[in-house]
Short mmCIF file of C-alpha atoms in Angstrom, two decimals:
data_model
loop_
_atom_site.label_atom_id
_atom_site.label_comp_id
_atom_site.label_asym_id
_atom_site.label_seq_id
_atom_site.Cartn_x
_atom_site.Cartn_y
_atom_site.Cartn_z
CA UNK A 299 26.50 3.42 -0.98
CA UNK A 300 24.41 0.33 -0.31
CA UNK A 301 22.40 -1.11 -3.18
CA UNK A 302 18.67 -0.50 -2.92
CA UNK A 303 16.34 -3.30 -3.90
CA UNK A 304 12.59 -3.36 -4.42
CA UNK A 305 11.14 -6.84 -4.75
CA UNK A 306 7.87 -8.70 -4.46
CA UNK A 307 7.76 -10.95 -1.40
CA UNK A 308 7.21 -14.61 -2.20
CA UNK A 309 4.54 -16.52 -0.27
CA UNK A 310 7.23 -17.97 1.99
CA UNK A 311 8.82 -14.57 2.61
CA UNK A 312 5.43 -12.99 3.30
CA UNK A 313 4.55 -15.68 5.85
CA UNK A 314 7.98 -15.32 7.49
CA UNK A 315 7.68 -11.53 7.81
CA UNK A 316 3.94 -11.47 8.57
CA UNK A 317 4.31 -11.02 12.38
CA UNK A 318 6.46 -7.91 11.79
CA UNK A 319 4.19 -6.62 9.01
CA UNK A 320 1.17 -7.16 11.25
CA UNK A 321 2.74 -5.05 14.04
CA UNK A 322 3.55 -2.25 11.61
CA UNK A 323 0.04 -2.27 10.12
CA UNK A 324 -1.35 -1.49 13.58
CA UNK A 325 0.40 1.91 13.34
CA UNK A 326 -1.65 3.01 10.30
CA UNK A 327 -4.51 5.18 11.64
CA UNK A 328 -7.28 3.85 9.37
CA UNK A 329 -6.08 0.24 9.24
CA UNK A 330 -8.70 -1.11 11.66
CA UNK A 331 -11.44 0.87 9.91
CA UNK A 332 -11.06 -0.97 6.60
CA UNK A 333 -9.07 -4.15 7.20
CA UNK A 334 -8.56 -7.04 9.56
CA UNK A 335 -5.37 -9.02 10.07
CA UNK A 336 -7.11 -12.17 8.88
CA UNK A 337 -8.44 -10.47 5.75
CA UNK A 338 -5.05 -9.02 4.82
CA UNK A 339 -3.27 -12.33 5.40
CA UNK A 340 -5.83 -14.22 3.30
CA UNK A 341 -5.71 -11.65 0.49
CA UNK A 342 -1.92 -11.85 0.37
CA UNK A 343 -1.85 -15.66 0.31
CA UNK A 344 -4.47 -15.71 -2.48
CA UNK A 345 -2.57 -13.08 -4.47
CA UNK A 346 -5.29 -10.42 -4.20
CA UNK A 347 -2.81 -8.16 -2.35
CA UNK A 348 0.88 -7.94 -3.07
CA UNK A 349 3.58 -7.08 -0.56
CA UNK A 350 6.83 -5.48 -1.73
CA UNK A 351 10.05 -5.15 0.25
CA UNK A 352 12.28 -2.08 0.06
CA UNK A 353 15.68 -3.17 1.18
CA UNK A 354 19.31 -2.21 1.49
CA UNK A 355 21.06 -4.73 3.75
CA UNK A 356 17.77 -5.33 5.53
CA UNK A 357 14.12 -4.61 4.77
CA UNK A 358 13.40 -0.94 5.47
CA UNK A 359 9.82 -0.69 4.30
CA UNK A 360 6.94 -2.86 3.06
CA UNK A 361 4.52 -1.64 0.38
CA UNK A 362 1.08 -3.08 -0.27
CA UNK A 363 -0.60 -3.14 -3.68
CA UNK A 364 -3.64 -4.66 -5.32
CA UNK A 365 -4.93 -4.90 -8.88
CA UNK A 366 -8.30 -3.22 -9.38
CA UNK A 367 -10.46 -3.89 -12.42
CA UNK A 368 -12.93 -1.26 -13.54
CA UNK A 369 -15.22 -1.21 -16.58
CA UNK A 370 -12.76 1.19 -18.23
CA UNK A 371 -9.54 -0.67 -17.46
CA UNK A 372 -7.21 -2.04 -14.80
CA UNK A 373 -5.22 -0.18 -12.17
CA UNK A 374 -2.26 -1.12 -10.02
CA UNK A 375 -3.36 0.41 -6.73
CA UNK A 376 -0.82 1.29 -4.07
CA UNK A 377 -2.68 0.98 -0.76
CA UNK A 378 -0.10 1.47 1.94
CA UNK A 379 3.42 1.46 3.25
CA UNK A 380 4.86 0.55 6.62
CA UNK A 381 8.38 0.91 7.90
CA UNK A 382 10.95 3.61 7.31
CA UNK A 383 13.01 5.38 4.64
CA UNK A 384 10.30 5.16 1.98
CA UNK A 385 11.36 8.45 0.41
CA UNK A 386 14.83 7.10 -0.37
CA UNK A 387 13.28 4.41 -2.58
CA UNK A 388 10.75 6.58 -4.45
CA UNK A 389 12.49 6.72 -7.86
CA UNK A 390 13.04 2.97 -7.91
CA UNK A 391 9.50 2.22 -6.70
CA UNK A 392 8.04 4.47 -9.41
CA UNK A 393 10.06 2.76 -12.12
CA UNK A 394 9.22 -0.76 -10.98
CA UNK A 395 5.51 -0.10 -10.46
CA UNK A 396 5.22 1.38 -13.95
CA UNK A 397 6.82 -1.74 -15.44
CA UNK A 398 4.73 -4.09 -13.29
CA UNK A 399 1.52 -2.24 -14.17
CA UNK A 400 2.28 -2.50 -17.90
CA UNK A 401 3.11 -6.21 -17.64
CA UNK A 402 -0.22 -6.86 -15.88
CA UNK A 403 -2.22 -4.95 -18.48
CA UNK A 404 -2.95 -1.99 -16.21
CA UNK A 405 -3.40 1.44 -17.73
CA UNK A 406 -2.96 3.37 -14.49
CA UNK A 407 -1.06 3.35 -11.22
CA UNK A 408 -3.20 4.69 -8.38
CA UNK A 409 -2.19 5.73 -4.88
CA UNK A 410 -4.81 5.59 -2.15
CA UNK A 411 -3.54 7.34 0.95
CA UNK A 412 -4.85 8.66 4.20
CA UNK A 413 -2.18 11.36 4.37
CA UNK A 414 -2.21 14.50 2.22
CA UNK A 415 1.57 14.39 1.94
CA UNK A 416 1.49 11.65 -0.71
CA UNK A 417 0.65 14.15 -3.44
CA UNK A 418 3.62 16.37 -2.56
CA UNK A 419 5.94 13.35 -2.71
CA UNK A 420 4.57 11.85 -5.92
CA UNK A 421 3.69 14.78 -8.19
CA UNK A 422 7.27 14.88 -9.51
CA UNK A 423 6.62 11.41 -10.95
CA UNK A 424 3.60 12.60 -12.91
CA UNK A 425 0.87 11.83 -10.39
CA UNK A 426 -2.07 14.20 -10.47
CA UNK A 427 -4.51 14.90 -7.70
CA UNK A 428 -7.75 13.08 -8.47
CA UNK A 429 -10.17 13.47 -5.57
CA UNK A 430 -10.69 13.45 -1.86
CA UNK A 431 -12.92 11.12 0.04
CA UNK A 432 -14.73 12.39 3.11
CA UNK A 433 -16.11 9.89 5.57
CA UNK A 434 -18.12 9.73 8.78
CA UNK A 435 -19.84 7.06 10.79
CA UNK A 436 -23.54 6.46 10.25
CA UNK A 437 -25.52 7.51 13.26
CA UNK A 438 -27.84 4.75 14.32
CA UNK A 439 -31.11 6.12 15.63
CA UNK A 440 -32.90 4.23 18.31
CA UNK A 441 -36.44 3.31 17.47
CA UNK A 442 -39.06 4.04 20.15
#
């Protein structure tokens, strides 16, 4: 069996893989609603977003995280994944993110997803359903 690795991409690695990451991000349904390529790239270079590689012999999947500070504490927020074979890495990802969150002073790990299937995949790791967010566009009325 090939060894699975989960590791944080360095700035150089992120810049190298960015064209491929950018293509994969286009496949996420809500990506264009909330993010732009320029904004994601800038956030990653400044350290506001982190990109993690899930790899065997080659990178299978890329995960995106960010640290969110709230009045009541800090959260390591998982905001997306692109690629394939994510499920195969779940136990290792859960272990690493718990350690990373503790080392950064976070009291929670949060998953923000646009697919309902995340809860089914993650509840065995102690995740609880928190809330749903409903959204619609604002209708602009024309003034007469």
